[in-house]
Tab-separated table of C-alpha atoms in Angstrom:
chain	number	residue	atom	x	y	z
A	1	MET	CA	121.274	203.040	-66.545
A	2	TRP	CA	119.974	201.178	-64.079
A	3	HIS	CA	116.614	202.677	-63.911
A	4	LEU	CA	115.575	201.499	-67.710
A	5	LEU	CA	115.906	198.079	-65.621
A	6	PRO	CA	112.393	196.833	-63.614
A	7	LYS	CA	112.824	197.649	-60.345
A	8	GLU	CA	111.864	194.011	-59.574
A	9	VAL	CA	110.640	191.319	-61.173
A	10	GLU	CA	108.686	188.926	-59.328
A	11	SER	CA	107.597	185.585	-61.387
A	12	LEU	CA	109.691	182.114	-61.461
A	13	TRP	CA	110.640	182.327	-64.549
A	14	THR	CA	113.754	184.736	-64.666
A	15	LEU	CA	115.299	181.748	-62.494
A	16	PHE	CA	115.539	180.158	-65.972
A	17	THR	CA	117.542	183.096	-68.026
A	18	ALA	CA	120.653	182.280	-67.559
A	19	PRO	CA	120.979	178.664	-68.214
A	20	VAL	CA	118.465	179.387	-71.881
A	21	VAL	CA	120.756	181.959	-72.875
A	22	TRP	CA	122.993	178.564	-72.159
A	23	ALA	CA	121.442	176.764	-74.270
A	24	ALA	CA	120.094	179.150	-77.095
A	25	HIS	CA	123.965	179.869	-77.258
A	26	PHE	CA	124.833	175.570	-77.279
A	27	LEU	CA	122.474	175.800	-79.591
A	28	PHE	CA	123.915	178.493	-82.417
A	29	CYS	CA	127.688	177.442	-81.664
A	30	TYR	CA	127.061	173.247	-81.963
A	31	LEU	CA	124.222	174.694	-85.878
A	32	ALA	CA	126.632	176.893	-87.424
A	33	ALA	CA	129.718	175.172	-86.520
A	34	ALA	CA	127.845	171.496	-88.601
A	35	VAL	CA	125.749	173.757	-90.920
A	36	TYR	CA	129.458	175.771	-91.255
A	37	CYS	CA	131.175	172.840	-92.022
A	38	GLU	CA	128.263	171.006	-94.340
A	39	LYS	CA	127.255	174.166	-96.590
A	40	GLY	CA	130.231	176.647	-96.742
A	41	PHE	CA	128.771	180.292	-95.953
A	42	PHE	CA	128.629	182.699	-98.372
A	43	GLY	CA	132.584	181.183	-99.683
A	44	ALA	CA	133.157	182.403	-96.007
A	45	GLY	CA	136.786	181.598	-94.438
A	46	PHE	CA	136.776	178.994	-90.912
A	47	ASP	CA	138.137	182.739	-89.226
A	48	THR	CA	134.870	183.617	-89.765
A	49	LEU	CA	133.091	180.761	-87.908
A	50	ARG	CA	135.103	181.645	-85.092
A	51	LEU	CA	134.378	185.081	-84.792
A	52	THR	CA	130.788	184.459	-85.124
A	53	ILE	CA	130.781	182.773	-82.363
A	54	GLY	CA	133.179	184.426	-80.442
A	55	LEU	CA	130.542	187.068	-80.663
A	56	VAL	CA	127.877	185.132	-80.093
A	57	THR	CA	129.754	184.280	-76.894
A	58	MET	CA	130.151	187.771	-75.927
A	59	ALA	CA	126.553	188.451	-76.380
A	60	ALA	CA	126.016	185.271	-74.132
A	61	LEU	CA	128.064	186.152	-71.608
A	62	ALA	CA	126.726	190.033	-71.596
A	63	MET	CA	123.362	188.702	-71.117
A	64	ILE	CA	124.149	185.922	-68.408
A	65	VAL	CA	126.420	188.739	-66.532
A	66	LEU	CA	122.872	191.210	-66.932
A	67	ALA	CA	120.817	188.712	-64.942
A	68	ALA	CA	123.218	187.952	-62.249
A	69	PHE	CA	123.050	190.945	-61.688
A	70	LEU	CA	119.641	192.007	-61.588
A	71	ALA	CA	119.673	188.100	-58.805
A	72	TRP	CA	121.916	189.532	-57.252
A	73	ARG	CA	120.181	192.723	-56.786
A	74	GLN	CA	117.023	190.716	-55.604
A	75	TRP	CA	119.488	188.630	-53.053
A	76	GLY	CA	120.001	192.037	-51.304
A	77	PHE	CA	123.231	191.780	-52.508
A	78	GLY	CA	124.657	188.863	-50.478
A	79	THR	CA	123.298	191.152	-46.937
A	80	GLY	CA	120.774	188.438	-45.455
A	81	ASP	CA	122.969	184.314	-45.809
A	82	PRO	CA	120.794	181.167	-47.046
A	83	PRO	CA	119.334	179.186	-47.018
A	84	HIS	CA	116.608	181.575	-46.833
A	85	ASP	CA	113.789	178.461	-45.841
A	86	ASP	CA	110.988	181.331	-44.269
A	87	PRO	CA	107.435	180.711	-44.861
A	88	SER	CA	108.031	184.202	-46.437
A	89	ARG	CA	107.665	185.913	-48.962
A	90	ARG	CA	110.679	187.575	-48.684
A	91	ASP	CA	112.915	184.573	-48.011
A	92	ARG	CA	111.402	183.482	-51.428
A	93	LEU	CA	112.478	186.382	-53.129
A	94	LEU	CA	115.766	186.146	-51.675
A	95	PHE	CA	115.645	181.936	-52.240
A	96	GLN	CA	115.480	182.781	-55.833
A	97	GLY	CA	117.750	185.559	-56.000
A	98	TYR	CA	120.479	183.507	-54.267
A	99	ALA	CA	119.296	180.784	-56.870
A	100	THR	CA	119.277	182.264	-59.564
A	101	LEU	CA	123.113	184.132	-59.288
A	102	LEU	CA	124.531	180.468	-58.983
A	103	LEU	CA	122.884	179.320	-61.920
A	104	SER	CA	124.094	182.276	-63.562
A	105	GLY	CA	128.099	181.010	-62.489
A	106	LEU	CA	127.260	178.147	-63.734
A	107	SER	CA	125.318	178.931	-67.013
A	108	PHE	CA	128.765	181.608	-67.509
A	109	VAL	CA	131.438	179.215	-67.066
A	110	ALA	CA	129.408	176.381	-69.575
A	111	VAL	CA	128.619	179.118	-72.075
A	112	ILE	CA	133.027	179.880	-71.972
A	113	PHE	CA	133.346	175.498	-72.384
A	114	THR	CA	130.952	175.560	-74.955
A	115	ALA	CA	133.058	178.037	-76.448
A	116	LEU	CA	136.628	176.635	-76.717
A	117	PRO	CA	136.967	174.540	-78.496
A	118	ALA	CA	136.500	177.803	-81.647
A	119	LEU	CA	139.314	179.083	-80.113
A	120	PHE	CA	141.641	175.875	-81.018
A	121	LEU	CA	140.003	174.211	-83.448
A	122	THR	CA	141.306	175.888	-86.665
A	123	GLY	CA	139.255	173.672	-89.889
A	124	CYS	CA	136.524	171.382	-90.501
A	125	LEU	CA	137.242	167.538	-90.951
A	126	ARG	CA	136.447	166.719	-94.545
B	1	MET	CA	152.273	141.309	-55.624
B	2	LEU	CA	150.923	139.472	-58.571
B	3	PRO	CA	148.259	141.713	-59.436
B	4	ALA	CA	151.141	144.407	-59.523
B	5	LEU	CA	152.362	143.090	-62.689
B	6	ALA	CA	150.043	142.632	-64.653
B	7	ALA	CA	148.956	145.953	-64.798
B	8	LEU	CA	152.782	146.443	-65.556
B	9	SER	CA	153.159	144.049	-68.070
B	10	ALA	CA	149.438	145.704	-70.210
B	11	CYS	CA	151.829	148.628	-70.371
B	12	SER	CA	153.848	147.218	-73.068
B	13	GLY	CA	153.168	144.913	-75.381
B	14	VAL	CA	152.587	144.903	-79.173
B	15	GLN	CA	148.666	146.348	-78.228
B	16	SER	CA	149.324	149.310	-75.942
B	17	ALA	CA	148.731	152.754	-76.025
B	18	LEU	CA	150.920	153.089	-73.512
B	19	ASP	CA	153.860	151.567	-74.981
B	20	PRO	CA	153.662	154.158	-77.965
B	21	ALA	CA	155.353	153.299	-81.205
B	22	GLY	CA	153.992	157.343	-83.048
B	23	GLU	CA	153.275	160.273	-82.908
B	24	GLU	CA	149.410	160.659	-82.155
B	25	ALA	CA	149.562	157.481	-79.372
B	26	THR	CA	152.716	159.300	-78.072
B	27	GLN	CA	149.864	162.162	-77.358
B	28	VAL	CA	147.707	160.202	-76.314
B	29	ALA	CA	149.998	158.396	-73.719
B	30	THR	CA	151.396	161.637	-72.198
B	31	LEU	CA	147.589	163.157	-71.495
B	32	PHE	CA	146.240	159.843	-70.862
B	33	TRP	CA	149.613	160.098	-67.858
B	34	VAL	CA	148.486	164.070	-66.951
B	35	MET	CA	144.721	162.582	-66.438
B	36	THR	CA	145.817	159.891	-64.304
B	37	VAL	CA	148.329	161.918	-62.015
B	38	GLY	CA	146.429	164.973	-61.999
B	39	GLY	CA	143.167	162.853	-61.117
B	40	GLY	CA	145.131	160.717	-58.158
B	41	VAL	CA	146.561	163.664	-57.032
B	42	ILE	CA	142.944	165.380	-56.537
B	43	TRP	CA	141.750	162.249	-55.137
B	44	ALA	CA	144.802	161.490	-52.255
B	45	GLY	CA	143.789	165.280	-51.283
B	46	THR	CA	139.782	165.002	-50.983
B	47	VAL	CA	140.482	161.512	-49.543
B	48	ALA	CA	142.896	163.682	-46.764
B	49	LEU	CA	140.396	166.443	-46.169
B	50	ALA	CA	137.932	163.670	-45.608
B	51	LEU	CA	140.552	161.959	-42.894
B	52	TYR	CA	141.031	165.366	-41.095
B	53	ALA	CA	137.740	166.323	-40.906
B	54	SER	CA	136.518	163.154	-39.622
B	55	ARG	CA	139.206	162.090	-37.227
B	56	TRP	CA	141.176	164.704	-36.103
B	57	LYS	CA	139.525	168.185	-36.455
B	58	ARG	CA	138.100	168.955	-32.869
B	59	HIS	CA	136.489	172.187	-33.530
B	60	ALA	CA	133.823	172.597	-36.392
B	61	ALA	CA	134.630	175.549	-38.774
B	62	THR	CA	132.771	178.487	-38.417
B	63	GLU	CA	129.757	179.398	-41.136
B	64	GLN	CA	132.489	181.396	-43.429
B	65	GLY	CA	134.777	179.095	-43.186
B	66	ALA	CA	132.474	176.632	-44.882
B	67	GLY	CA	130.796	178.785	-47.254
B	68	ARG	CA	134.784	179.921	-47.994
B	69	LEU	CA	136.003	176.527	-47.887
B	70	ILE	CA	132.800	175.588	-50.790
B	71	PHE	CA	133.946	178.739	-52.567
B	72	TRP	CA	137.327	178.111	-53.432
B	73	GLY	CA	137.569	174.518	-53.068
B	74	GLY	CA	134.135	173.462	-54.639
B	75	VAL	CA	134.053	176.209	-57.224
B	76	VAL	CA	136.600	178.031	-58.189
B	77	PHE	CA	139.097	174.724	-57.960
B	78	PRO	CA	137.163	172.895	-60.000
B	79	VAL	CA	136.510	175.131	-62.905
B	80	VAL	CA	140.582	176.284	-63.479
B	81	VAL	CA	141.806	172.903	-63.249
B	82	LEU	CA	138.871	172.208	-65.622
B	83	THR	CA	139.813	174.482	-67.649
B	84	ALA	CA	143.064	174.051	-68.240
B	85	LEU	CA	143.025	170.566	-68.877
B	86	LEU	CA	139.442	171.249	-71.452
B	87	SER	CA	142.216	173.566	-72.871
B	88	TYR	CA	144.804	171.268	-73.633
B	89	ALA	CA	143.248	168.351	-74.758
B	90	LEU	CA	141.368	170.708	-77.390
B	91	TRP	CA	144.765	171.991	-78.086
B	92	LEU	CA	146.131	168.627	-78.399
B	93	MET	CA	143.060	168.424	-81.361
B	94	PRO	CA	144.747	169.825	-84.415
B	95	SER	CA	147.973	167.910	-84.381
B	96	LEU	CA	146.021	164.082	-83.313
B	97	ARG	CA	143.808	165.454	-87.185
B	98	PRO	CA	146.145	166.824	-89.046
B	99	PHE	CA	144.918	166.895	-92.434
B	100	GLY	CA	146.664	169.127	-94.587
B	101	GLY	CA	145.546	167.497	-97.732
B	102	GLU	CA	149.152	168.995	-99.010
B	103	ALA	CA	150.978	166.997	-96.318
B	104	THR	CA	150.016	163.937	-96.920
B	105	GLN	CA	150.262	163.592	-100.878
B	106	GLY	CA	152.283	160.227	-99.496
B	107	LEU	CA	150.839	156.793	-98.838
B	108	ARG	CA	147.382	157.055	-99.044
B	109	ILE	CA	145.864	153.866	-97.274
B	110	GLU	CA	141.997	152.672	-97.489
B	111	ILE	CA	141.000	150.122	-95.523
B	112	VAL	CA	137.155	148.479	-96.009
B	113	GLY	CA	135.857	146.673	-93.091
B	114	ASN	CA	133.804	143.791	-92.735
B	115	GLN	CA	132.930	141.285	-90.675
B	116	PHE	CA	135.549	140.054	-90.388
B	117	TRP	CA	137.949	141.088	-92.540
B	118	TRP	CA	140.083	143.807	-93.253
B	119	HIS	CA	140.241	144.529	-97.072
B	120	VAL	CA	143.308	146.679	-97.491
B	121	VAL	CA	144.098	148.991	-100.646
B	122	TYR	CA	147.747	150.737	-100.828
B	123	ARG	CA	147.680	154.331	-102.935
B	124	ARG	CA	150.908	156.291	-104.073
B	125	ASP	CA	151.617	157.958	-107.092
B	126	GLY	CA	149.003	156.224	-108.963
B	127	ALA	CA	150.250	153.151	-108.127
B	128	GLU	CA	147.583	150.765	-106.525
B	129	VAL	CA	148.634	147.707	-104.442
B	130	VAL	CA	145.232	145.128	-103.127
B	131	SER	CA	145.999	143.291	-99.928
B	132	ALA	CA	144.033	142.466	-96.739
B	133	ASN	CA	144.316	142.012	-93.352
B	134	GLU	CA	147.330	143.306	-92.624
B	135	VAL	CA	149.214	147.208	-92.288
B	136	ARG	CA	152.408	147.885	-93.241
B	137	LEU	CA	153.537	151.646	-92.855
B	138	PRO	CA	157.345	153.315	-93.768
B	139	VAL	CA	158.538	154.697	-89.978
B	140	GLY	CA	158.627	158.717	-89.986
B	141	GLN	CA	156.199	159.068	-92.533
B	142	ARG	CA	153.317	160.504	-92.560
B	143	VAL	CA	150.369	158.141	-93.798
B	144	GLU	CA	146.651	158.647	-94.487
B	145	PHE	CA	143.931	156.485	-93.969
B	146	ALA	CA	140.296	156.423	-95.681
B	147	LEU	CA	138.108	154.601	-93.492
B	148	GLU	CA	134.760	153.075	-95.096
B	149	SER	CA	132.718	150.022	-94.281
B	150	ALA	CA	131.238	147.303	-96.281
B	151	ASP	CA	128.473	146.051	-93.902
B	152	MET	CA	128.375	147.546	-90.227
B	153	ILE	CA	130.147	150.218	-87.619
B	154	HIS	CA	133.025	148.731	-87.981
B	155	SER	CA	136.351	151.062	-85.305
B	156	PHE	CA	140.085	150.942	-86.547
B	157	TRP	CA	142.497	151.123	-83.483
B	158	ILE	CA	146.621	150.604	-84.008
B	159	PRO	CA	146.959	150.993	-80.271
B	160	ALA	CA	150.543	151.740	-80.421
B	161	LEU	CA	150.159	153.908	-83.068
B	162	GLY	CA	147.219	156.532	-82.667
B	163	GLY	CA	143.778	157.159	-81.145
B	164	LYS	CA	140.848	154.832	-83.411
B	165	MET	CA	138.340	156.006	-85.469
B	166	ASP	CA	135.431	154.407	-87.001
B	167	LEU	CA	134.826	152.715	-90.112
B	168	ILE	CA	131.119	153.569	-91.025
B	169	PRO	CA	129.119	152.566	-94.040
B	170	GLY	CA	128.233	154.740	-96.836
B	171	ARG	CA	130.953	157.401	-94.914
B	172	THR	CA	134.802	157.825	-95.381
B	173	ASN	CA	135.884	158.599	-92.392
B	174	ARG	CA	139.722	159.955	-92.354
B	175	LEU	CA	142.771	159.008	-90.011
B	176	SER	CA	146.368	159.748	-90.038
B	177	LEU	CA	149.021	158.279	-88.036
B	178	LEU	CA	152.582	159.326	-88.316
B	179	ALA	CA	155.029	156.101	-86.780
B	180	THR	CA	158.086	156.510	-85.264
B	181	LYS	CA	159.502	153.281	-84.202
B	182	ALA	CA	159.978	150.423	-86.223
B	183	GLY	CA	158.616	147.196	-85.514
B	184	VAL	CA	155.664	145.038	-84.804
B	185	TYR	CA	152.620	146.277	-84.075
B	186	ARG	CA	148.394	144.669	-83.548
B	187	GLY	CA	145.367	146.313	-85.114
B	188	GLN	CA	142.159	145.598	-83.153
B	189	CYS	CA	138.666	146.309	-84.371
B	190	ALA	CA	137.363	148.806	-81.623
B	191	GLU	CA	133.891	148.553	-82.481
B	192	PHE	CA	131.675	146.001	-81.273
B	193	CYS	CA	130.377	143.944	-85.152
B	194	GLY	CA	129.277	140.477	-84.429
B	195	ILE	CA	130.155	137.350	-83.177
B	196	SER	CA	133.679	137.312	-84.244
B	197	HIS	CA	134.276	141.014	-83.553
B	198	ALA	CA	137.328	139.888	-81.022
B	199	LEU	CA	139.033	138.423	-83.757
B	200	MET	CA	138.742	140.972	-85.826
B	201	ALA	CA	142.078	142.251	-85.969
B	202	PHE	CA	145.322	142.701	-88.001
B	203	PRO	CA	149.616	142.457	-87.207
B	204	VAL	CA	151.003	146.598	-88.408
B	205	VAL	CA	154.930	145.686	-90.015
B	206	VAL	CA	156.005	149.556	-89.400
B	207	SER	CA	159.291	148.692	-91.125
B	208	GLU	CA	162.361	151.563	-92.740
B	209	PRO	CA	161.390	153.568	-95.340
B	210	ALA	CA	163.441	151.725	-98.202
B	211	GLU	CA	162.305	148.492	-97.268
B	212	PHE	CA	158.801	149.545	-96.699
B	213	ASP	CA	159.210	150.654	-100.805
B	214	ALA	CA	160.757	147.661	-101.890
B	215	TRP	CA	157.725	145.549	-100.278
B	216	LEU	CA	155.213	147.943	-101.568
B	217	GLU	CA	157.087	147.511	-104.989
B	218	ALA	CA	156.799	143.716	-105.297
B	219	ARG	CA	153.438	143.552	-104.644
B	220	THR	CA	153.032	145.775	-107.503
B	221	ARG	CA	153.171	142.608	-109.264
B	222	PRO	CA	151.991	138.546	-109.097
B	223	ALA	CA	153.515	137.028	-105.983
B	224	ILE	CA	156.955	134.566	-106.342
B	225	GLY	CA	155.506	131.656	-106.138
B	226	LEU	CA	152.633	131.913	-108.476
B	227	ASP	CA	153.801	129.031	-110.712
B	228	GLY	CA	154.897	127.130	-108.196
B	229	SER	CA	152.557	124.142	-108.326
B	230	PRO	CA	149.866	125.053	-111.956
B	231	ALA	CA	148.150	122.152	-110.615
B	232	ALA	CA	146.841	123.847	-107.241
B	233	ALA	CA	146.589	126.874	-109.219
B	234	ARG	CA	144.167	125.163	-111.439
B	235	LEU	CA	142.246	122.994	-108.398
B	236	PHE	CA	142.003	127.068	-106.344
B	237	VAL	CA	139.928	128.089	-109.495
B	238	ASP	CA	138.499	125.147	-110.222
B	239	ARG	CA	136.814	124.168	-106.886
B	240	GLY	CA	135.682	128.111	-106.196
B	241	CYS	CA	138.054	129.539	-104.655
B	242	GLY	CA	138.096	131.854	-106.687
B	243	ASP	CA	134.416	133.259	-107.112
B	244	CYS	CA	135.371	134.790	-103.474
B	245	HIS	CA	139.221	135.751	-103.666
B	246	ARG	CA	141.328	137.440	-105.976
B	247	VAL	CA	145.253	136.579	-106.974
B	248	ASP	CA	146.944	138.104	-109.030
B	249	GLY	CA	147.692	136.642	-112.372
B	250	THR	CA	145.468	134.170	-111.931
B	251	GLU	CA	141.748	133.879	-113.184
B	252	ALA	CA	140.817	133.760	-110.013
B	253	ARG	CA	139.049	137.771	-109.749
B	254	GLY	CA	135.779	137.335	-106.467
B	255	THR	CA	136.146	140.807	-103.830
B	256	ALA	CA	133.395	138.813	-101.361
B	257	GLY	CA	136.307	137.795	-99.593
B	258	PRO	CA	140.064	139.116	-98.438
B	259	ASP	CA	142.027	139.681	-101.848
B	260	LEU	CA	144.564	136.122	-101.531
B	261	SER	CA	147.763	138.219	-104.502
B	262	HIS	CA	150.774	137.819	-101.672
B	263	VAL	CA	149.139	135.625	-98.431
B	264	GLY	CA	152.085	133.525	-98.247
B	265	SER	CA	153.670	137.263	-97.020
B	266	ARG	CA	151.405	137.718	-94.401
B	267	LEU	CA	151.991	136.720	-90.805
B	268	THR	CA	148.965	136.076	-89.468
B	269	ILE	CA	145.711	134.354	-91.062
B	270	GLY	CA	142.388	134.469	-90.644
B	271	ALA	CA	142.388	138.570	-89.603
B	272	GLY	CA	145.220	138.144	-86.924
B	273	LEU	CA	143.624	134.751	-85.985
B	274	LEU	CA	146.404	132.157	-86.341
B	275	PRO	CA	149.911	132.221	-87.240
B	276	ASN	CA	149.778	131.756	-90.899
B	277	ASP	CA	152.068	128.113	-91.807
B	278	ASP	CA	150.634	125.312	-94.786
B	279	GLU	CA	148.965	123.754	-91.705
B	280	THR	CA	146.538	126.653	-89.806
B	281	LEU	CA	145.595	128.277	-93.863
B	282	ALA	CA	145.084	124.617	-95.075
B	283	ARG	CA	142.449	124.261	-91.219
B	284	PHE	CA	141.321	127.872	-92.674
B	285	ILE	CA	139.829	126.506	-95.355
B	286	ALA	CA	138.341	123.409	-94.690
B	287	HIS	CA	136.588	124.832	-91.774
B	288	PRO	CA	136.475	128.260	-91.473
B	289	ALA	CA	133.861	129.018	-88.721
B	290	SER	CA	134.925	126.338	-86.246
B	291	LEU	CA	138.031	128.975	-85.896
B	292	LYS	CA	136.381	132.294	-86.857
B	293	ALA	CA	132.542	131.783	-85.825
B	294	GLY	CA	130.381	133.907	-88.533
B	295	SER	CA	132.804	133.858	-91.231
B	296	ARG	CA	130.655	133.713	-94.395
B	297	MET	CA	133.410	131.547	-95.946
B	298	PRO	CA	131.590	128.331	-96.353
B	299	ALA	CA	132.539	125.087	-95.719
B	300	TYR	CA	135.333	122.406	-97.441
B	301	LEU	CA	135.624	119.726	-95.392
B	302	ASP	CA	134.721	117.557	-98.952
B	303	LEU	CA	138.135	118.222	-99.636
B	304	PRO	CA	140.332	115.190	-100.222
B	305	ALA	CA	143.156	115.944	-97.650
B	306	ALA	CA	145.780	115.565	-99.998
B	307	GLU	CA	144.221	118.613	-102.060
B	308	LEU	CA	143.756	120.853	-99.198
B	309	ALA	CA	146.805	120.575	-99.256
B	310	GLU	CA	147.607	121.097	-102.125
B	311	ILE	CA	146.627	124.319	-102.130
B	312	ALA	CA	147.524	125.536	-98.700
B	313	ALA	CA	151.540	124.857	-100.216
B	314	TRP	CA	150.681	126.989	-103.040
B	315	LEU	CA	149.325	129.478	-100.763
B	316	LYS	CA	151.691	129.501	-98.535
B	317	GLY	CA	154.003	130.029	-101.310
B	318	LEU	CA	152.976	133.126	-102.380
B	319	GLN	CA	155.323	135.615	-101.040
């Protein structure tokens, strides 16, 4: 299936994929909980909210894992060691791949932390 | 030695979260100790490692070894520890905010924060008891608080019984407490609300359910000392006290200031400020702002001393 993915993405923007997913997931969780607790959602129960947050979390984690895989590939699957600080195109690519991979790791953990309350809380505080 | 003693003595007392007398406070105290001891162990480990690296280690670490240390010690370890701590704190949350609706059908206490005093209304089985600046609770029974504010943001906190909760104008916040040990504790406004914020406190009396029931039942009737001095009762109304203060069973029906129906039985006056006796009552009436800056009650410096003493004695008699 890997041929579906572009061979190489040479853009600075891929660096931000995982943090953007993290931000979107964060916003969704907080908005969904706030709107649900204030207005309700067509009579759905609190477990529906928890399930929705769970599904969105899975999707976000999948996207981050994909971004991490692409970054890992860009980094040459870890064949070279950092810091990749030569003024060359190759080192720029490797550096960006490595930085993206680290950011993906951070975002992965952050998304889980954002979603953890949904695992423990059992109702809105009205 | 002295700082250690001071630190230890702060761990007990009427207003200590580390000397819990309620279910919520016990959980908060446990959380505190887990965090403190855990943080201490990690701190000691980090310092030991730094000392080892800077003083005793003879050879530089290999790049691979350093990378491994960073990965396990700087990434995996914090993630695992933080996940565990976050889960533990989140796991505590539902029990710290127990609002079943059904579980707390019993006693409900409404608190309205004012600069710088507390309006307190007890509701149970349709009965309503209005009081102020003191909270009484039965031991072993869950009590629900409805918290509101008449002017600005205050915060209702009884450290010995549980966590704090803000009183926000235009909102009703809820708090649930379960006292587990009878005794007298102290609550305090925990959100800066003006010049006498620090003097906005209240005693909390936790007593056995039977004792509490008797107390509450007595509060549904006018105070026993009400007819002790008809002249003083007359003065109270004539001098305008009743425009702001209510005294059950008299013409005094004001609501701008604390309800004084049974003020004589309270432990303190001025919201936890002074012990409650004839002398402090007279001092407060004569010049509230000298005891409590920013108090909205006007001074009664021109009140003849005899009248002042008479009113104070009558108020002290309202048991």
